[in-house]
PDB file of C-alpha atoms in Angstrom:
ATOM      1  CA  UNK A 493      29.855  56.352  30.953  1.00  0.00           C
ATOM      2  CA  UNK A 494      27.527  58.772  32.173  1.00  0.00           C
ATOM      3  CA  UNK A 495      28.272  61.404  29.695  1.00  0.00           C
ATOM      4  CA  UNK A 496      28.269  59.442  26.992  1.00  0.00           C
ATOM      5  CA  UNK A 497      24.703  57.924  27.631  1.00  0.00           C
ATOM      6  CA  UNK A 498      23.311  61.317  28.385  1.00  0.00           C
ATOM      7  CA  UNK A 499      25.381  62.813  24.878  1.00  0.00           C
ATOM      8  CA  UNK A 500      23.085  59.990  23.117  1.00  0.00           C
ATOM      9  CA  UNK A 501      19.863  60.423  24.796  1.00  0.00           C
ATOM     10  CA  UNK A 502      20.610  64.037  23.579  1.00  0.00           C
ATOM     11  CA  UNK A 503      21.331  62.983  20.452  1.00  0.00           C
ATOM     12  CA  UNK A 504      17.819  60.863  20.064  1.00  0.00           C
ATOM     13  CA  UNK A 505      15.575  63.166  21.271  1.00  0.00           C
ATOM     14  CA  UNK A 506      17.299  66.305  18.837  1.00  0.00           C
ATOM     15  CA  UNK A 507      15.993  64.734  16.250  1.00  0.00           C
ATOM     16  CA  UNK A 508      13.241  66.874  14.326  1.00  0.00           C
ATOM     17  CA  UNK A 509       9.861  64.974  13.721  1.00  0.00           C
ATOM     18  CA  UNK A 510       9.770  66.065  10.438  1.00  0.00           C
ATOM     19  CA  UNK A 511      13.013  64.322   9.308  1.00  0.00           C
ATOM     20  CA  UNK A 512      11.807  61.445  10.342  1.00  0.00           C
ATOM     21  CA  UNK A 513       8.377  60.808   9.940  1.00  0.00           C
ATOM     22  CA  UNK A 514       6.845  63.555   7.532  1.00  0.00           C
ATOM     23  CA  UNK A 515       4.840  64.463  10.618  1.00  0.00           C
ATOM     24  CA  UNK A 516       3.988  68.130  10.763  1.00  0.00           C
ATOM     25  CA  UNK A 517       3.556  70.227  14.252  1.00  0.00           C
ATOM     26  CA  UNK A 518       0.139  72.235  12.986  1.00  0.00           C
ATOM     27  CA  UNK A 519      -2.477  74.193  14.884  1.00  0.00           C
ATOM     28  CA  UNK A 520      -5.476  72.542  14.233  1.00  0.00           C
ATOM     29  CA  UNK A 521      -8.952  74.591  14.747  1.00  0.00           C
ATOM     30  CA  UNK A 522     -12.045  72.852  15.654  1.00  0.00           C
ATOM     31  CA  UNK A 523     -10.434  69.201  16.093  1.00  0.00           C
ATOM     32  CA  UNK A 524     -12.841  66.159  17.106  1.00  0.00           C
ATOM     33  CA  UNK A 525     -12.305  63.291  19.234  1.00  0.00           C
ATOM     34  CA  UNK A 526     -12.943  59.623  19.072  1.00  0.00           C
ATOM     35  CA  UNK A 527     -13.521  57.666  22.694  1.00  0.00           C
ATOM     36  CA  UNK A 528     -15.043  53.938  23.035  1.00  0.00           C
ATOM     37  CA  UNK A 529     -14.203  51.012  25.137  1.00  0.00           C
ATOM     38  CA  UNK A 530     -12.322  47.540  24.439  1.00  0.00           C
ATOM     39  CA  UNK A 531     -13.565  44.556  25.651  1.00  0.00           C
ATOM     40  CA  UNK A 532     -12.231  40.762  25.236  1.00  0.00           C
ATOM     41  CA  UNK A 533     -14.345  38.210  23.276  1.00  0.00           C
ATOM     42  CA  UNK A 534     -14.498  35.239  24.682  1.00  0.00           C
ATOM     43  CA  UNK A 535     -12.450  33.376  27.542  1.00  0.00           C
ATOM     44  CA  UNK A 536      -9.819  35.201  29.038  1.00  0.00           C
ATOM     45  CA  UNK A 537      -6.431  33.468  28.713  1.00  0.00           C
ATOM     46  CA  UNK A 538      -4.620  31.589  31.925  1.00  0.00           C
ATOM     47  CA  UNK A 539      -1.298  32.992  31.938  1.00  0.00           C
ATOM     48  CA  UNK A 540       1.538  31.332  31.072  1.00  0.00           C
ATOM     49  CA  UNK A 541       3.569  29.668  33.623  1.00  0.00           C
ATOM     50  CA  UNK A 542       7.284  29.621  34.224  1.00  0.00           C
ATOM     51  CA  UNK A 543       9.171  27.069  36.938  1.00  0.00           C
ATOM     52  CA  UNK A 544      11.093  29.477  39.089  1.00  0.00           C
ATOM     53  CA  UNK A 545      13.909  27.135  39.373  1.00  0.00           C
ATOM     54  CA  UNK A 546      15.192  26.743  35.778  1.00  0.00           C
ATOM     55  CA  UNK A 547      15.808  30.227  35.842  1.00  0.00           C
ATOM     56  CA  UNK A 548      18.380  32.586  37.969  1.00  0.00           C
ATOM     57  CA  UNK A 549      17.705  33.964  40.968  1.00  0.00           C
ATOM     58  CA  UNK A 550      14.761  32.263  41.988  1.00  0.00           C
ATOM     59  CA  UNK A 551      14.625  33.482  45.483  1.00  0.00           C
ATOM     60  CA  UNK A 552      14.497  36.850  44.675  1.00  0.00           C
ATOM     61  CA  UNK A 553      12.461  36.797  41.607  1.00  0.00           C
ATOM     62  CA  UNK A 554       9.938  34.350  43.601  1.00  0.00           C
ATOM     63  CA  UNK A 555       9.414  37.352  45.767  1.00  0.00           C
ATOM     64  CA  UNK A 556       6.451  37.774  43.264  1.00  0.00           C
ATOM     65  CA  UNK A 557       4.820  33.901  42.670  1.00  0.00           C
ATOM     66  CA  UNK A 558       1.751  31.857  43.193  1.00  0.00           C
ATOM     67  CA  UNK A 559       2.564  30.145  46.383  1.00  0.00           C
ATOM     68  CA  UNK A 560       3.789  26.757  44.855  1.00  0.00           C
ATOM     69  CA  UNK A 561       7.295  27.984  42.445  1.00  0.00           C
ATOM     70  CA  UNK A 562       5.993  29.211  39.332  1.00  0.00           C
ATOM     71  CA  UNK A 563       6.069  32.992  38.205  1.00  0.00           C
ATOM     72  CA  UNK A 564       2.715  33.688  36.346  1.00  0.00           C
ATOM     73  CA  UNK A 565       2.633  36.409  33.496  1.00  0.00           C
ATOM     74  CA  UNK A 566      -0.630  37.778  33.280  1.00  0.00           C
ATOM     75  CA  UNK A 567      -0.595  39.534  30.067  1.00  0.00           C
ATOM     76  CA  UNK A 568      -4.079  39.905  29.597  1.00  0.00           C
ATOM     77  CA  UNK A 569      -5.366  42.036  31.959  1.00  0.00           C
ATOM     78  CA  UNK A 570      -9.009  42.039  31.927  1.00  0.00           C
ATOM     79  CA  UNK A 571     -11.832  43.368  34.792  1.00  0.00           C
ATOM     80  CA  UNK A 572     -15.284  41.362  35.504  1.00  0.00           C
ATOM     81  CA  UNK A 573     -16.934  42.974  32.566  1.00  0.00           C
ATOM     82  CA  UNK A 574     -14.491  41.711  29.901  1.00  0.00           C
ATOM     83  CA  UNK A 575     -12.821  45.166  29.786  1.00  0.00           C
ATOM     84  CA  UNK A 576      -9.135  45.167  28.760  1.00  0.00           C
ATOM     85  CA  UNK A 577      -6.308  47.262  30.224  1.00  0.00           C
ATOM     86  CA  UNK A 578      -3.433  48.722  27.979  1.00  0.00           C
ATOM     87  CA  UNK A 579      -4.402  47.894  24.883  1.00  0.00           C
ATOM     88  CA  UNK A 580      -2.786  50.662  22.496  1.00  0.00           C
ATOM     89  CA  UNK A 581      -5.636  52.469  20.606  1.00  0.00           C
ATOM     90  CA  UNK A 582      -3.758  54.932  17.743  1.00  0.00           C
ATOM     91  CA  UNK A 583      -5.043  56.634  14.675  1.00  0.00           C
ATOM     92  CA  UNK A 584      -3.195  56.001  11.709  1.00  0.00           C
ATOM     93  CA  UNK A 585      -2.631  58.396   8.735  1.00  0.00           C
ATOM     94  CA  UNK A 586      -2.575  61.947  10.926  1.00  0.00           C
ATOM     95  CA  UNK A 587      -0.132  63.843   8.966  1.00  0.00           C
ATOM     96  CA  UNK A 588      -0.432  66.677  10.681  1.00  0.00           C
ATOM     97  CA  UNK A 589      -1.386  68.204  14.158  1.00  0.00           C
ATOM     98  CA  UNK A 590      -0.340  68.546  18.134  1.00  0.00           C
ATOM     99  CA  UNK A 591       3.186  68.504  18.984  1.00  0.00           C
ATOM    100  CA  UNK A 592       4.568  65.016  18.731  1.00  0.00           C
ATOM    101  CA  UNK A 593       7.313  64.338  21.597  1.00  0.00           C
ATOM    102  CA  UNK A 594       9.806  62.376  20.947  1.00  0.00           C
ATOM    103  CA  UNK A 595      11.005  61.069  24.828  1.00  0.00           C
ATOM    104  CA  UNK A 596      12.312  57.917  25.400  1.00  0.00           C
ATOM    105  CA  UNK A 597      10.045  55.778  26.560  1.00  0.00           C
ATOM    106  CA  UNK A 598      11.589  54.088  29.911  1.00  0.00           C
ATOM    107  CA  UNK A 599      11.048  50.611  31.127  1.00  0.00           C
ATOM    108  CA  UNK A 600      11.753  49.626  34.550  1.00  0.00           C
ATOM    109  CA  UNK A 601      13.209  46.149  35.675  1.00  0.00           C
ATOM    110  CA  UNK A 602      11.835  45.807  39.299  1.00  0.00           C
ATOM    111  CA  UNK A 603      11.311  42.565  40.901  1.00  0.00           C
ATOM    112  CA  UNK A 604      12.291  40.372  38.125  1.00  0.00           C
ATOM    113  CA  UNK A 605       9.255  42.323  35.872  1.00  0.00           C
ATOM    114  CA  UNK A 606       9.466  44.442  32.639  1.00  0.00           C
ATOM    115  CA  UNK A 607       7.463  47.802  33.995  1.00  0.00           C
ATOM    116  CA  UNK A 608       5.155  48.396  31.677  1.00  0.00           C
ATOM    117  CA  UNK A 609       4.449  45.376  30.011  1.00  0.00           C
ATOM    118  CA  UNK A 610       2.459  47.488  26.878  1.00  0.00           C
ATOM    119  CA  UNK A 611       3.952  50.856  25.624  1.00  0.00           C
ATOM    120  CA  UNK A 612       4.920  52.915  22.486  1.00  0.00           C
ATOM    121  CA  UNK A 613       8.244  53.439  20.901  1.00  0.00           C
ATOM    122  CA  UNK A 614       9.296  55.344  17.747  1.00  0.00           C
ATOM    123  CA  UNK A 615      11.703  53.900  14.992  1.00  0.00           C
ATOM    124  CA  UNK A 616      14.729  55.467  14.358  1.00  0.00           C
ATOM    125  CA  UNK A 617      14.705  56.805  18.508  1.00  0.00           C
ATOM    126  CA  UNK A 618      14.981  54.339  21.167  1.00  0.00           C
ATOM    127  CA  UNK A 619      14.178  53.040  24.492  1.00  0.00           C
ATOM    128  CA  UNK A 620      16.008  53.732  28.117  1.00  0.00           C
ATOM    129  CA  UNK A 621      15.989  50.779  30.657  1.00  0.00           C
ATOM    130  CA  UNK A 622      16.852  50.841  34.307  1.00  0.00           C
ATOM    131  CA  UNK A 623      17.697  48.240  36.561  1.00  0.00           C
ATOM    132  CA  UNK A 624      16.188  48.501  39.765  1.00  0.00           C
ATOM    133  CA  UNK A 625      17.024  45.126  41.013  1.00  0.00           C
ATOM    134  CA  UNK A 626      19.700  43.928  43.253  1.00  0.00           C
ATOM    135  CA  UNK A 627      20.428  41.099  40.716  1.00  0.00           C
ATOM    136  CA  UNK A 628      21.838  40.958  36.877  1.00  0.00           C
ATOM    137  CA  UNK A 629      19.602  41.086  33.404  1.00  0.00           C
ATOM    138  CA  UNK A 630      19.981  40.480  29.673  1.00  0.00           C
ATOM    139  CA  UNK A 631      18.385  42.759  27.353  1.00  0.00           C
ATOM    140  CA  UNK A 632      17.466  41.420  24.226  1.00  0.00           C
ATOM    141  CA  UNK A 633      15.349  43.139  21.878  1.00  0.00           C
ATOM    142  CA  UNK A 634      13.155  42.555  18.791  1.00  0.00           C
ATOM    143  CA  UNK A 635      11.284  43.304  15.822  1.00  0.00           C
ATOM    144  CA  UNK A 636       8.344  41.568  15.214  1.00  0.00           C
ATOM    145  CA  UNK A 637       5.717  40.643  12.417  1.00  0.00           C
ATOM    146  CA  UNK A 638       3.350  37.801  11.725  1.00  0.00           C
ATOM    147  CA  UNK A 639       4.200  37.472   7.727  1.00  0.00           C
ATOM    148  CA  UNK A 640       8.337  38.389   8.270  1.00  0.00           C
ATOM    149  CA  UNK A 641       9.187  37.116  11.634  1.00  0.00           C
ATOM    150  CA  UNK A 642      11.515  38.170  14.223  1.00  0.00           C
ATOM    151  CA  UNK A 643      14.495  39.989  13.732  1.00  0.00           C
ATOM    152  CA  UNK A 644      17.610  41.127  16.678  1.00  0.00           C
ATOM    153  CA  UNK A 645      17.270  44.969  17.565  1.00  0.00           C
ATOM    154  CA  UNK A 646      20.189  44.576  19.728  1.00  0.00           C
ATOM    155  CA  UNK A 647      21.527  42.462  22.940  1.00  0.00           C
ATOM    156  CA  UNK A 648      23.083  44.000  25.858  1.00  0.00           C
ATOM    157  CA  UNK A 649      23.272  43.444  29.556  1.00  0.00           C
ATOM    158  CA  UNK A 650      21.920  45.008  32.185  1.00  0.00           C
ATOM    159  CA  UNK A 651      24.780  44.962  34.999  1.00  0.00           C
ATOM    160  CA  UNK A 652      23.871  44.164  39.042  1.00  0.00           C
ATOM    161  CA  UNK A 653      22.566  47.241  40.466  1.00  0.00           C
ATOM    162  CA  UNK A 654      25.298  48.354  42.950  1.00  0.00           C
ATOM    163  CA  UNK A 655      23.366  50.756  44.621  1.00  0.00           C
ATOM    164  CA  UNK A 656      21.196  47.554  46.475  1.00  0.00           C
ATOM    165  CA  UNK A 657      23.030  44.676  48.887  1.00  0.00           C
ATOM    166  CA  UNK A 658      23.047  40.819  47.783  1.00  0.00           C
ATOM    167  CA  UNK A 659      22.633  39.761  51.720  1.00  0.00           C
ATOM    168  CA  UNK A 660      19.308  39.150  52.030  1.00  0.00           C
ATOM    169  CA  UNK A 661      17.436  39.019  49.081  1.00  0.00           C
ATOM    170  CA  UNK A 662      13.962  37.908  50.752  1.00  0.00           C
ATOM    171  CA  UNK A 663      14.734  42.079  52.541  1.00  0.00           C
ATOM    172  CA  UNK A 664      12.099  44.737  51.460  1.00  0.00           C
ATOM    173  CA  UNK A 665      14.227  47.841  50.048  1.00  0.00           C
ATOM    174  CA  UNK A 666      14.261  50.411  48.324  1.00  0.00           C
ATOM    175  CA  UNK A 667      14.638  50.290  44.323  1.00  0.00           C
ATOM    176  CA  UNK A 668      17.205  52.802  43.596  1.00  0.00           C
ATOM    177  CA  UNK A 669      17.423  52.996  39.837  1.00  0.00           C
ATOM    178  CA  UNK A 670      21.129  51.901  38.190  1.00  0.00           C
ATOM    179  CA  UNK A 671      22.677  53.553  35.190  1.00  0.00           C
ATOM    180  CA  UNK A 672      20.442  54.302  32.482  1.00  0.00           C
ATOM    181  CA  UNK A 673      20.517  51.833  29.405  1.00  0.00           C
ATOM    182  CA  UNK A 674      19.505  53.536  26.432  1.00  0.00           C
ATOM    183  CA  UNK A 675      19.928  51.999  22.953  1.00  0.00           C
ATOM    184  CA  UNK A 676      18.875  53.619  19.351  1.00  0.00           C
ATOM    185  CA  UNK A 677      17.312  51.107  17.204  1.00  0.00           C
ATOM    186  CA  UNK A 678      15.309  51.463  13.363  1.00  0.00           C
ATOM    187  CA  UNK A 679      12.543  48.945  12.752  1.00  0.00           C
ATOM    188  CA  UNK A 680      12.652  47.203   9.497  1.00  0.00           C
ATOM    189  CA  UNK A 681      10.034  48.321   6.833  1.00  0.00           C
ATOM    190  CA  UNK A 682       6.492  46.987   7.487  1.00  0.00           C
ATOM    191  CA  UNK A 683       7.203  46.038  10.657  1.00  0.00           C
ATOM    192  CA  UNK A 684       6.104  47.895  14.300  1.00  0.00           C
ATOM    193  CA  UNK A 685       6.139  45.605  16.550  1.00  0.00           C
ATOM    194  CA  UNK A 686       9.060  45.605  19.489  1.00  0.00           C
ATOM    195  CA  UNK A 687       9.362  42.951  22.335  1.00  0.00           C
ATOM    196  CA  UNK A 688      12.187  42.923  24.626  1.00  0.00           C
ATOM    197  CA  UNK A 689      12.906  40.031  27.195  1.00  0.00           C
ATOM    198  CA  UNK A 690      15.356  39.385  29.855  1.00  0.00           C
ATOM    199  CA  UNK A 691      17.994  36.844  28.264  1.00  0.00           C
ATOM    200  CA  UNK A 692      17.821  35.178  32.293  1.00  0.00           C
ATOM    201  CA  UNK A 693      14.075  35.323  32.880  1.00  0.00           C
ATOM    202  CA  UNK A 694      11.973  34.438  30.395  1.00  0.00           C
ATOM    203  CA  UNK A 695       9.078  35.538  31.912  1.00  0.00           C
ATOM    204  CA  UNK A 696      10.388  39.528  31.789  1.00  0.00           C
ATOM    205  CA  UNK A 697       8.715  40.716  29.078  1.00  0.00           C
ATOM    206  CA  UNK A 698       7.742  43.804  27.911  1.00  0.00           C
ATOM    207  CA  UNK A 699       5.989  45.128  24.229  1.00  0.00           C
ATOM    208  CA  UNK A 700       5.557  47.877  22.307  1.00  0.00           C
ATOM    209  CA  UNK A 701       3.879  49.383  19.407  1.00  0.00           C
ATOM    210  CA  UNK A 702       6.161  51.800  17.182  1.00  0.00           C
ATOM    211  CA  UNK A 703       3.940  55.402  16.326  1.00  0.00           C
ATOM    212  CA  UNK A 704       4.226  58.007  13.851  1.00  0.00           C
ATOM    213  CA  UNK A 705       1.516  60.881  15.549  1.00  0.00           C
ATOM    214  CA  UNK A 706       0.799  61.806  18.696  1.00  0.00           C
ATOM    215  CA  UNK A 707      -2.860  60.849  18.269  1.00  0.00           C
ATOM    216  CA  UNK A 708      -2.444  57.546  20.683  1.00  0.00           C
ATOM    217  CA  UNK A 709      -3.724  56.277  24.120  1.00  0.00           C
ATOM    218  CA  UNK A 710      -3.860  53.216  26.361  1.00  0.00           C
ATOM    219  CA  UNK A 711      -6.625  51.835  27.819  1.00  0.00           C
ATOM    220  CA  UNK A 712      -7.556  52.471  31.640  1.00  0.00           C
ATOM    221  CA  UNK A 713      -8.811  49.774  34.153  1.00  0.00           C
ATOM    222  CA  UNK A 714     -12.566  50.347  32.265  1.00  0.00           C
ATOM    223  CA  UNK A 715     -10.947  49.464  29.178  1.00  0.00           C
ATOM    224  CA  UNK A 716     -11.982  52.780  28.092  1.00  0.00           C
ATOM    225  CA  UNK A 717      -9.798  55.450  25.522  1.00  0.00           C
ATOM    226  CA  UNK A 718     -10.278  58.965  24.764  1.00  0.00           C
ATOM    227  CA  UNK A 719      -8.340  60.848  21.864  1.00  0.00           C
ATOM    228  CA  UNK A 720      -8.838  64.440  21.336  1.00  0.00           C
ATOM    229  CA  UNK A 721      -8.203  67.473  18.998  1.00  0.00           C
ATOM    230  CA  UNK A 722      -7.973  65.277  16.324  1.00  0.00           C
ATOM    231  CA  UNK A 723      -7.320  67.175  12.935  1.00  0.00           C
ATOM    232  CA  UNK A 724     -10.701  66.705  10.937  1.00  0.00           C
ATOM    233  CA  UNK A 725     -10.154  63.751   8.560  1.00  0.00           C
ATOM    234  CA  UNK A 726     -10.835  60.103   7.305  1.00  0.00           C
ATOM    235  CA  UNK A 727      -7.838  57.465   9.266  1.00  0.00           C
ATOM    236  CA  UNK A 728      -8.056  53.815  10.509  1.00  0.00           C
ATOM    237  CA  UNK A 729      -8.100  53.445  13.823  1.00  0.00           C
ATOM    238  CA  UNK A 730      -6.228  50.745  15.236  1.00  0.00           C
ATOM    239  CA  UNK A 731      -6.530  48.657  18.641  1.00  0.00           C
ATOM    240  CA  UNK A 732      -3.288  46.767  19.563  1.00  0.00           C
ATOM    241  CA  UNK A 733      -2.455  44.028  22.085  1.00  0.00           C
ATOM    242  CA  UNK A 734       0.284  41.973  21.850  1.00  0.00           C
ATOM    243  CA  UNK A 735      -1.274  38.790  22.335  1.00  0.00           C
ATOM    244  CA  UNK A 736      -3.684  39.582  19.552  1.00  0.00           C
ATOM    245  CA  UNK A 737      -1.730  38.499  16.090  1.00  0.00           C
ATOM    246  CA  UNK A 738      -4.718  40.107  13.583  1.00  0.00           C
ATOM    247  CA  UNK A 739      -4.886  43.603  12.919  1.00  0.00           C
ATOM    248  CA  UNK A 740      -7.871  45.086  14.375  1.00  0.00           C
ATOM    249  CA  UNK A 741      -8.607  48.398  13.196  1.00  0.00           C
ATOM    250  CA  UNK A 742     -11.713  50.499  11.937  1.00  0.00           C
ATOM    251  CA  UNK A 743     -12.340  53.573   9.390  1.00  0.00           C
ATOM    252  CA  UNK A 744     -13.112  56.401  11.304  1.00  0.00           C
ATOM    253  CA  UNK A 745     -14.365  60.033   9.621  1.00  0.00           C
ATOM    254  CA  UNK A 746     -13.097  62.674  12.398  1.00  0.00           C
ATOM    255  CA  UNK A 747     -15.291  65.932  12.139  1.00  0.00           C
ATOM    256  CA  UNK A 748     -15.040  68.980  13.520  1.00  0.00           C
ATOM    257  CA  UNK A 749     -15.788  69.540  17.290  1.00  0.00           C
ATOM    258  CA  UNK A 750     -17.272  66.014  17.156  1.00  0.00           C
ATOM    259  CA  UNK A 751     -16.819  63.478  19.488  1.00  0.00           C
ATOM    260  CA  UNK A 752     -17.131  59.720  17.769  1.00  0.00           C
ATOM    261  CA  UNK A 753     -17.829  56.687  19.853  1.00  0.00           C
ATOM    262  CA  UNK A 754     -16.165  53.196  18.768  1.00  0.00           C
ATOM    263  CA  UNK A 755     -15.693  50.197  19.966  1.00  0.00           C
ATOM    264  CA  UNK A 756     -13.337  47.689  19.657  1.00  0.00           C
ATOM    265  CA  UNK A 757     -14.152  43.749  20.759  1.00  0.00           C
ATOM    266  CA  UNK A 758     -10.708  42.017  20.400  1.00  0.00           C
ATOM    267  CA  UNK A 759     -11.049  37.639  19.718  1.00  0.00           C
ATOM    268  CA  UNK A 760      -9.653  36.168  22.966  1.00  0.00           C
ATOM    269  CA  UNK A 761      -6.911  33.455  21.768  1.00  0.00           C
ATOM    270  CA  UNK A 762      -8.355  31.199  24.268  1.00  0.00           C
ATOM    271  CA  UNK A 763      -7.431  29.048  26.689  1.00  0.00           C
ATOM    272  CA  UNK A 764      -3.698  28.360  26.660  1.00  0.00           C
ATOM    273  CA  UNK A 765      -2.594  24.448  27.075  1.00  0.00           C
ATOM    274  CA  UNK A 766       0.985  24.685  26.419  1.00  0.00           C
ATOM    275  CA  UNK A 767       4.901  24.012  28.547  1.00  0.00           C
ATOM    276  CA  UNK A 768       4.193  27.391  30.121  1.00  0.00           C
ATOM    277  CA  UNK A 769       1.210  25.609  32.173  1.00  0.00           C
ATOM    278  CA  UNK A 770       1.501  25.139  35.766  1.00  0.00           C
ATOM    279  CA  UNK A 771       2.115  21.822  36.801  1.00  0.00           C
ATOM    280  CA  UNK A 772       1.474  19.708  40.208  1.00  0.00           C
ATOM    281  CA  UNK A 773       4.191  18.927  41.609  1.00  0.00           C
ATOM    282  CA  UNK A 774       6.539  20.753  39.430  1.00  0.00           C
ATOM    283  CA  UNK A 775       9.439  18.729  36.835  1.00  0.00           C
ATOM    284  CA  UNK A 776      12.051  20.625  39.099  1.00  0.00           C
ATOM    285  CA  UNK A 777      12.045  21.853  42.813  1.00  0.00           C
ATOM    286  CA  UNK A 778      14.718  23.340  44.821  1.00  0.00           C
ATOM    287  CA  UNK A 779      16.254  20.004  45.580  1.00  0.00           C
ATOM    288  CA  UNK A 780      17.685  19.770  41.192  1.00  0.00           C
ATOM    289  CA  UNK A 781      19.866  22.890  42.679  1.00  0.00           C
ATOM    290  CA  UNK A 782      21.709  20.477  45.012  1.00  0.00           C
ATOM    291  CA  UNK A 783      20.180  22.715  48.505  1.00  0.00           C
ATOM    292  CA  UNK A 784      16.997  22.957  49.931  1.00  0.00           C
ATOM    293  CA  UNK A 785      15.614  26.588  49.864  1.00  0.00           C
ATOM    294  CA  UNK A 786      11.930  27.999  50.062  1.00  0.00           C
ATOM    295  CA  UNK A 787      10.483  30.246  47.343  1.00  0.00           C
ATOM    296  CA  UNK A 788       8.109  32.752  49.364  1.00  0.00           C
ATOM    297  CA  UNK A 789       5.967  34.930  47.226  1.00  0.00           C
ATOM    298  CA  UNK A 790       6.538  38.073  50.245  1.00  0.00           C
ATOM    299  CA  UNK A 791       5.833  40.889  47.436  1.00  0.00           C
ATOM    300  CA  UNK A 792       2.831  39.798  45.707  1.00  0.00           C
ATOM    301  CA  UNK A 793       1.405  36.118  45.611  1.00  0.00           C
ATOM    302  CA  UNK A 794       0.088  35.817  42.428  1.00  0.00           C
TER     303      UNK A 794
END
């Protein structure tokens, strides 16, 4: 099993850019840069919500909860000053320019949580994921697009990691990664977006933006990005969340050994009032499971 995952990593990363995109490897003399900052607009969302005890595992998976059952995802991370983290800011239409690799981006599931929750992928490559829990996931994958919907990339599960012990699942250990999962998958035309989501828990999520250049960054804790040697040119530039359906991009004029400011302000979706809202008492506790059990929040209380 091994050899055959490692044959098609091989395989997958082999490819030439070129073939695939029409990307070209180029030294570029006197590139510019483009830097700025993006901040939210408005009220930052609540997260949404999920009851711990609908879902597998909840003992475990509580290990990171708000006190009171429910497993908050925070997608929207955002400091005091409005400041976003990992949004994906990428220049579109580089044709041309740094070395583009093509790894395999690899997502982590630890805890019961999709690590990272923003990232980059590539059409026509794929994605490696690793269990690093002591309990069993479903990968399912998909394409996504406001105007054509959703469309299955691929299901597959992610076997219990037999490296960890089921006895005591409240027990601090240490997350020894599992076999690799790593599936090839092409993205439909006009569509970039990929989500994948554990099939169990709902509330492991994790999303992607697919590239064709290297010229890409996420944001840091400032909500600040910083692209450089950038071949000399007119592109869009484009800052992606996934909670943000519009496409919010800008014309940018890259010129040589320049550096351009912009900034990006993304519209907050606002306050979220929907089933994934936490609710006093809860519709379900322990007791629906026919035992009475505690759900301690001993990683992270959220």
């Amino acid at each position: 099993m091994k050899s055959l995952l490692a044959t098609g990593l091989c395989l997958i990363l082999s490819i030439p850019v070129s073939s695939v995109w029409g990307y070209e490897v180029k030294e570029i003399a006197g590139g510019g840069a483009v830097r700025g900052t993006v901040t939210l607009s408005g009220a930052v969302p609540d997260p949404k919500a999920y009851n711990l005890v609908i879902f597998p595992d909840p003992e475990y998976c509580g290990r990171i909860s708000n006190g009171n059952g429910w497993r908050l995802l925070r997608d929207f991370l955002v400091n005091e000053h409005g400041q976003v983290l990992n949004v994906v800011v990428l220049l579109e239409g580089v044709q041309e320019g740094k070395p583009f690799s093509l790894s395999v981006p690899r997502v982590e599931a630890r805890d019961c949580r999709f690590s990272p929750f923003t990232t980059v992928v590539r059409s026509g490559h794929g994605i490696e994921v690793v269990n690093m829990d002591p309990v069993m996931h479903d990968i399912q994958a998909y394409e996504t697009s406001t105007a054509m919907g959703t469309r299955v990339l691929f299901n597959s599960p992610l076997p219990f990691n037999q490296r960890h012990r089921r006895g005591d699942l409240h027990a601090m250990h240490d997350h020894r990664p599992g076999e690799s999962l790593v599936r090839q998958f092409q993205l439909s035309k006009k569509r970039r977006t990929f989500v994948m989501q554990c099939g169990f828990h709902a509330y492991m999520q994790s999303w992607a933006i697919a590239v064709d250049n290297p010229y890409y960054v996420l944001t840091d804790e400032n909500g600040r990005f910083s692209i450089k040697d950038v071949p000399p040119g007119m592109y869009d530039l484009r800052a992606w969340h996934p909670g943000i359906k519009q496409v919010i991009k800008k014309q940018v004029t890259i010129e040589p050994e320049v550096s351009l400011t912009v900034d990006f302000q993304l519209p907050s979706p606002g306050r979220r009032k929907t089933a994934l809202t936490v609710r006093t008492p809860p519709r379900f506790t322990p007791a629906a499971l026919g035992r009475e059990f505690t759900i301690e929040p001993l990683l992270e209380r959220q």
